[in-house]
Amino acid sequence: MWRRLSRLAAKSGSGTLSTTRIGWRNFGNGVPSEKMSIMFELRDHAGSLPHALKFFSSNDISLTRIESRPVPTASNNFKFYVDFNGDPNDPNVIKLVKELKNKCVDVRVTDSKEVPWFPSRAEEADSLSKNIIGSDTGELEADHPGFHDPVYKKRRAEIAKIALDYKYGDEIPRVDYTDQEIECWQSIYQKLIPLYEKHACEEFNAIWPLVEKNCGYSATSIPQLADISKYVKARTGFILRPVAGLLSARDFLYGLAFRIFFCTQYVRHHSKPLYTPEPDVAHEVMGHAPMFAVQEFADFSHQFGLLSIGASDEQIDRIARCYWYTVEFGVVQQQNARKAYGAGLLSSFGELQYMASDEPEFIDWDPNVAAKEPYPITKYQPKYFVAKSFEDAQNKLIEFAERIERPFNVTYDKSGKLHVDSNIVQEPKL
């Protein structure tokens, strides 16, 4: 078990992540025009929306954006989010709000508010990768198997420096792994391979031979992130990026928004080859990397990143729990059996066998439930969320995302940039 998400409590590229805010824009005449946002709820019947929109035109108010969402608690109602340029003290705006309140179930003019800083370009992943929790010099927690091993700690610091010196767009440096590290890797590899056919999901078993063949996997060779990243990028657009250690929930999820997966390159301590309290290269390349070469899974993971952009701390906690119960420890129902797709399972022969038993509790995948569910980090999971399919997992995550209030919509383009549709204000970068 390990702690990547121990500090964590994740719509597609064109999907909606949120709604409204008030901000300021300056136009050519130098007079500030306030960008206002309003939400109104209507019962779904013929002509209800056109009738409401007439209030805007009759008050000489031009819309800059409109978006609709169903109301989960009222199946026949819809919420409409509208942006327009105006002044809250303008008589026409006051009249508009009054008319809408007389016609609609609910009307709210949103308040201006800052959102946490977030990167807008993939290159900014360099700054995210520097925010290591604890230490980036090889220092370990007291309960770590290598805590009293100065040679291991020195080696960790050497490998950490590779990640800290790396810049976005560079080729990932190769690590010359020692005989001891390869021996540790071999113990893990040989334990896991026989379990995949029976306990791993169909998508993993379909991609595994290709990843193994094209990326240098073998019992006597630890594959290099550079080779895996090239292969994965060609298939799904995701890339791997070296990182020196644990990142915060926010920084880690932000990387996913740019289709970047932060990966460690160090090997767990040789004294306990079948245990690690943190993610190591075996966890990354056995558990995560093959699934990122599967398009449906890569897109699913990308959604977690987009959902995290500008999210509040409380929202990050909820997203992180959903990530934990899917990307890390997700289970899917296939061929009348439960199969693993989460990396924490696919990289742990002990937990993979435990998941296949009747001992843990199995719950239908529901992000609204998972978002509130705490989890242990030092023992096997007492419960797993089971999706009917990857499509089921993704659709439910989209529904979950639509219920999270956001002050903007965000989209990602293949050039590595995020675009937001509102004039938002970001808090200073910490």
Tab-separated table of C-alpha atoms in Angstrom, residues 49-59:
chain	number	residue	atom	x	y	z
A	49	LEU	CA	-37.289	29.261	-22.187
A	50	PRO	CA	-38.199	31.605	-25.093
A	51	HIS	CA	-40.584	33.394	-22.748
A	52	ALA	CA	-37.837	33.893	-20.148
A	53	LEU	CA	-35.324	35.064	-22.748
A	54	LYS	CA	-37.765	37.747	-23.930
A	55	PHE	CA	-37.114	39.516	-20.625
A	56	PHE	CA	-33.486	39.986	-21.674
A	57	SER	CA	-34.312	41.395	-25.123
A	58	SER	CA	-37.122	43.622	-23.824
A	59	ASN	CA	-34.652	45.157	-21.370
